[in-house]
Structures are given as C-alpha cells and as structure tokens.
C-alpha cells in the first residue's frame, strides 16, 4: 500500500521503528522515540495526536506523554490548527541544533555543582582532583559545542540556504 506521495507505507513504518530503536538504544524512551521518528519521516514534519495514534497504533495517552517528553527536550513544538482546538506536533529541521544548544543550561548547572564539589572536597584530595578533571571536561565540552554549533550554522547555510522548516 502506498501513501499520497507514492511511498510504500510498510517501508516507512519499518524505517520509523528501526530509527526509533536506534534512539532507544542511545537512551531515549521508547514511545517518544517512535513519535519523533514518525514526525521526522512525515512530509509536513507535523501530525495531530489522532494521526500519530493511527500510524503508530498507540493510545491518545501514549501520544500525550511522548509529546510532553519531546517538548521538554526541545525536539518538537505544539501548534494550534487555525480555527480548531486540535494541536499539531511539529519537528523542525533544526531540532538537533535546538536540542543540543538547550543542553548548555544543563552543562552550566553541572559546572556550578562540580565547582562547589571541588571546593568542598579540597582540590588537593583524590576526590577533589577527580571532580576538578570532570569540571574541566564539561568546560571544554561547553566551549566546543558553542564553536561547533557556529560551524554548523555556516555549513547548513551552504548546504540548504536560509530555509528552515
């Protein structure tokens, strides 16, 4: 059976489940991974709760919980259909950028906590040195992510122009 774009629906479904399995293996919860993969593979990059439920054969409650998780991770956004109370859930072309960039706040909190840990444990103790090395790692990662994201913006512009969906 094919969809309106002529794609084999079974092949699309297999891709969604396969990519979701990869996301689960990387640490994402199963239902959000399936929802994200379904949204990512849709031409519009957006679906309603009913459409997600039908495609993935899951309950409205499962869709709601999965979307909530994805929204908290900045991987999808909610939007209202004009003139309707229905919400559509959208994945954007820059979702990876947004998700990674929003980790900066988490890394900054970790850096603060680790700095306090070094002070509490004593920089000259084995635990304090280990804590200081962990802090230095996160400071390095934070700097590298910022530089990498700037390189990505330039590279994306070269590949895809200014269009964002």
mmCIF file with all atom_site columns, N, CA and C in Angstrom, residues 68-97:
data_model
loop_
_atom_site.group_PDB
_atom_site.id
_atom_site.type_symbol
_atom_site.label_atom_id
_atom_site.label_alt_id
_atom_site.label_comp_id
_atom_site.label_asym_id
_atom_site.label_entity_id
_atom_site.label_seq_id
_atom_site.pdbx_PDB_ins_code
_atom_site.Cartn_x
_atom_site.Cartn_y
_atom_site.Cartn_z
_atom_site.occupancy
_atom_site.B_iso_or_equiv
_atom_site.pdbx_formal_charge
_atom_site.auth_seq_id
_atom_site.auth_comp_id
_atom_site.auth_asym_id
_atom_site.auth_atom_id
_atom_site.pdbx_PDB_model_num
ATOM 1  N N  . UNK A 1 68 ? 4.895   15.246 25.358 1.00 0.00 ? 68 UNK A N  1
ATOM 2  C CA . UNK A 1 68 ? 5.326   16.054 26.505 1.00 0.00 ? 68 UNK A CA 1
ATOM 3  C C  . UNK A 1 68 ? 6.833   15.914 26.709 1.00 0.00 ? 68 UNK A C  1
ATOM 4  N N  . UNK A 1 69 ? 7.306   14.687 26.685 1.00 0.00 ? 69 UNK A N  1
ATOM 5  C CA . UNK A 1 69 ? 8.743   14.441 26.838 1.00 0.00 ? 69 UNK A CA 1
ATOM 6  C C  . UNK A 1 69 ? 9.539   15.131 25.731 1.00 0.00 ? 69 UNK A C  1
ATOM 7  N N  . UNK A 1 70 ? 9.098   14.971 24.487 1.00 0.00 ? 70 UNK A N  1
ATOM 8  C CA . UNK A 1 70 ? 9.812   15.562 23.356 1.00 0.00 ? 70 UNK A CA 1
ATOM 9  C C  . UNK A 1 70 ? 9.812   17.087 23.419 1.00 0.00 ? 70 UNK A C  1
ATOM 10 N N  . UNK A 1 71 ? 8.710   17.673 23.863 1.00 0.00 ? 71 UNK A N  1
ATOM 11 C CA . UNK A 1 71 ? 8.643   19.133 24.000 1.00 0.00 ? 71 UNK A CA 1
ATOM 12 C C  . UNK A 1 71 ? 9.612   19.608 25.087 1.00 0.00 ? 71 UNK A C  1
ATOM 13 N N  . UNK A 1 72 ? 9.702   18.863 26.182 1.00 0.00 ? 72 UNK A N  1
ATOM 14 C CA . UNK A 1 72 ? 10.634  19.223 27.256 1.00 0.00 ? 72 UNK A CA 1
ATOM 15 C C  . UNK A 1 72 ? 12.078  19.159 26.776 1.00 0.00 ? 72 UNK A C  1
ATOM 16 N N  . UNK A 1 73 ? 12.347  18.280 25.825 1.00 0.00 ? 73 UNK A N  1
ATOM 17 C CA . UNK A 1 73 ? 13.690  18.127 25.282 1.00 0.00 ? 73 UNK A CA 1
ATOM 18 C C  . UNK A 1 73 ? 13.939  19.073 24.106 1.00 0.00 ? 73 UNK A C  1
ATOM 19 N N  . UNK A 1 74 ? 12.962  19.908 23.791 1.00 0.00 ? 74 UNK A N  1
ATOM 20 C CA . UNK A 1 74 ? 13.038  20.867 22.680 1.00 0.00 ? 74 UNK A CA 1
ATOM 21 C C  . UNK A 1 74 ? 13.192  20.173 21.331 1.00 0.00 ? 74 UNK A C  1
ATOM 22 N N  . UNK A 1 75 ? 12.576  18.998 21.211 1.00 0.00 ? 75 UNK A N  1
ATOM 23 C CA . UNK A 1 75 ? 12.664  18.249 19.960 1.00 0.00 ? 75 UNK A CA 1
ATOM 24 C C  . UNK A 1 75 ? 11.404  18.385 19.116 1.00 0.00 ? 75 UNK A C  1
ATOM 25 N N  . UNK A 1 76 ? 10.298  18.788 19.717 1.00 0.00 ? 76 UNK A N  1
ATOM 26 C CA . UNK A 1 76 ? 9.067   19.071 18.972 1.00 0.00 ? 76 UNK A CA 1
ATOM 27 C C  . UNK A 1 76 ? 8.415   20.308 19.584 1.00 0.00 ? 76 UNK A C  1
ATOM 28 N N  . UNK A 1 77 ? 7.540   20.909 18.792 1.00 0.00 ? 77 UNK A N  1
ATOM 29 C CA . UNK A 1 77 ? 6.753   22.025 19.304 1.00 0.00 ? 77 UNK A CA 1
ATOM 30 C C  . UNK A 1 77 ? 5.283   21.738 19.046 1.00 0.00 ? 77 UNK A C  1
ATOM 31 N N  . UNK A 1 78 ? 4.435   22.389 19.815 1.00 0.00 ? 78 UNK A N  1
ATOM 32 C CA . UNK A 1 78 ? 2.991   22.260 19.655 1.00 0.00 ? 78 UNK A CA 1
ATOM 33 C C  . UNK A 1 78 ? 2.506   23.497 18.921 1.00 0.00 ? 78 UNK A C  1
ATOM 34 N N  . UNK A 1 79 ? 1.526   23.299 18.031 1.00 0.00 ? 79 UNK A N  1
ATOM 35 C CA . UNK A 1 79 ? 0.912   24.435 17.366 1.00 0.00 ? 79 UNK A CA 1
ATOM 36 C C  . UNK A 1 79 ? -0.564  24.135 17.165 1.00 0.00 ? 79 UNK A C  1
ATOM 37 N N  . UNK A 1 80 ? -1.364  25.161 17.218 1.00 0.00 ? 80 UNK A N  1
ATOM 38 C CA . UNK A 1 80 ? -2.806  25.014 17.008 1.00 0.00 ? 80 UNK A CA 1
ATOM 39 C C  . UNK A 1 80 ? -3.107  25.090 15.521 1.00 0.00 ? 80 UNK A C  1
ATOM 40 N N  . UNK A 1 81 ? -4.033  24.243 15.094 1.00 0.00 ? 81 UNK A N  1
ATOM 41 C CA . UNK A 1 81 ? -4.525  24.352 13.727 1.00 0.00 ? 81 UNK A CA 1
ATOM 42 C C  . UNK A 1 81 ? -5.437  25.573 13.681 1.00 0.00 ? 81 UNK A C  1
ATOM 43 N N  . UNK A 1 82 ? -5.275  26.452 12.694 1.00 0.00 ? 82 UNK A N  1
ATOM 44 C CA . UNK A 1 82 ? -6.119  27.647 12.619 1.00 0.00 ? 82 UNK A CA 1
ATOM 45 C C  . UNK A 1 82 ? -7.606  27.274 12.628 1.00 0.00 ? 82 UNK A C  1
ATOM 46 N N  . UNK A 1 83 ? -8.366  27.951 13.479 1.00 0.00 ? 83 UNK A N  1
ATOM 47 C CA . UNK A 1 83 ? -9.802  27.716 13.559 1.00 0.00 ? 83 UNK A CA 1
ATOM 48 C C  . UNK A 1 83 ? -10.199 26.411 14.216 1.00 0.00 ? 83 UNK A C  1
ATOM 49 N N  . UNK A 1 84 ? -9.265  25.776 14.917 1.00 0.00 ? 84 UNK A N  1
ATOM 50 C CA . UNK A 1 84 ? -9.535  24.476 15.510 1.00 0.00 ? 84 UNK A CA 1
ATOM 51 C C  . UNK A 1 84 ? -8.948  24.419 16.914 1.00 0.00 ? 84 UNK A C  1
ATOM 52 N N  . UNK A 1 85 ? -9.461  23.515 17.715 1.00 0.00 ? 85 UNK A N  1
ATOM 53 C CA . UNK A 1 85 ? -8.880  23.284 19.037 1.00 0.00 ? 85 UNK A CA 1
ATOM 54 C C  . UNK A 1 85 ? -7.814  22.197 18.980 1.00 0.00 ? 85 UNK A C  1
ATOM 55 N N  . UNK A 1 86 ? -7.689  21.552 17.814 1.00 0.00 ? 86 UNK A N  1
ATOM 56 C CA . UNK A 1 86 ? -6.708  20.473 17.687 1.00 0.00 ? 86 UNK A CA 1
ATOM 57 C C  . UNK A 1 86 ? -5.284  21.026 17.640 1.00 0.00 ? 86 UNK A C  1
ATOM 58 N N  . UNK A 1 87 ? -4.403  20.294 18.269 1.00 0.00 ? 87 UNK A N  1
ATOM 59 C CA . UNK A 1 87 ? -2.991  20.651 18.222 1.00 0.00 ? 87 UNK A CA 1
ATOM 60 C C  . UNK A 1 87 ? -2.283  19.760 17.226 1.00 0.00 ? 87 UNK A C  1
ATOM 61 N N  . UNK A 1 88 ? -1.287  20.324 16.590 1.00 0.00 ? 88 UNK A N  1
ATOM 62 C CA . UNK A 1 88 ? -0.379  19.565 15.741 1.00 0.00 ? 88 UNK A CA 1
ATOM 63 C C  . UNK A 1 88 ? 0.976   19.600 16.433 1.00 0.00 ? 88 UNK A C  1
ATOM 64 N N  . UNK A 1 89 ? 1.695   18.520 16.306 1.00 0.00 ? 89 UNK A N  1
ATOM 65 C CA . UNK A 1 89 ? 3.027   18.433 16.889 1.00 0.00 ? 89 UNK A CA 1
ATOM 66 C C  . UNK A 1 89 ? 4.013   18.473 15.743 1.00 0.00 ? 89 UNK A C  1
ATOM 67 N N  . UNK A 1 90 ? 4.990   19.374 15.838 1.00 0.00 ? 90 UNK A N  1
ATOM 68 C CA . UNK A 1 90 ? 5.901   19.631 14.723 1.00 0.00 ? 90 UNK A CA 1
ATOM 69 C C  . UNK A 1 90 ? 7.353   19.406 15.132 1.00 0.00 ? 90 UNK A C  1
ATOM 70 N N  . UNK A 1 91 ? 8.068   18.763 14.232 1.00 0.00 ? 91 UNK A N  1
ATOM 71 C CA . UNK A 1 91 ? 9.513   18.649 14.359 1.00 0.00 ? 91 UNK A CA 1
ATOM 72 C C  . UNK A 1 91 ? 10.093  19.615 13.318 1.00 0.00 ? 91 UNK A C  1
ATOM 73 N N  . UNK A 1 92 ? 11.095  20.351 13.692 1.00 0.00 ? 92 UNK A N  1
ATOM 74 C CA . UNK A 1 92 ? 11.679  21.343 12.790 1.00 0.00 ? 92 UNK A CA 1
ATOM 75 C C  . UNK A 1 92 ? 13.000  20.824 12.230 1.00 0.00 ? 92 UNK A C  1
ATOM 76 N N  . UNK A 1 93 ? 13.402  21.403 11.136 1.00 0.00 ? 93 UNK A N  1
ATOM 77 C CA . UNK A 1 93 ? 14.650  20.941 10.507 1.00 0.00 ? 93 UNK A CA 1
ATOM 78 C C  . UNK A 1 93 ? 15.851  21.190 11.407 1.00 0.00 ? 93 UNK A C  1
ATOM 79 N N  . UNK A 1 94 ? 15.726  22.129 12.331 1.00 0.00 ? 94 UNK A N  1
ATOM 80 C CA . UNK A 1 94 ? 16.855  22.425 13.217 1.00 0.00 ? 94 UNK A CA 1
ATOM 81 C C  . UNK A 1 94 ? 16.692  21.815 14.605 1.00 0.00 ? 94 UNK A C  1
ATOM 82 N N  . UNK A 1 95 ? 15.888  20.749 14.713 1.00 0.00 ? 95 UNK A N  1
ATOM 83 C CA . UNK A 1 95 ? 15.619  20.173 16.026 1.00 0.00 ? 95 UNK A CA 1
ATOM 84 C C  . UNK A 1 95 ? 16.877  19.675 16.718 1.00 0.00 ? 95 UNK A C  1
ATOM 85 N N  . UNK A 1 96 ? 17.810  19.136 15.989 1.00 0.00 ? 96 UNK A N  1
ATOM 86 C CA . UNK A 1 96 ? 19.040  18.642 16.625 1.00 0.00 ? 96 UNK A CA 1
ATOM 87 C C  . UNK A 1 96 ? 19.842  19.805 17.182 1.00 0.00 ? 96 UNK A C  1
ATOM 88 N N  . UNK A 1 97 ? 19.903  20.877 16.406 1.00 0.00 ? 97 UNK A N  1
ATOM 89 C CA . UNK A 1 97 ? 20.595  22.081 16.855 1.00 0.00 ? 97 UNK A CA 1
ATOM 90 C C  . UNK A 1 97 ? 19.964  22.593 18.146 1.00 0.00 ? 97 UNK A C  1
#
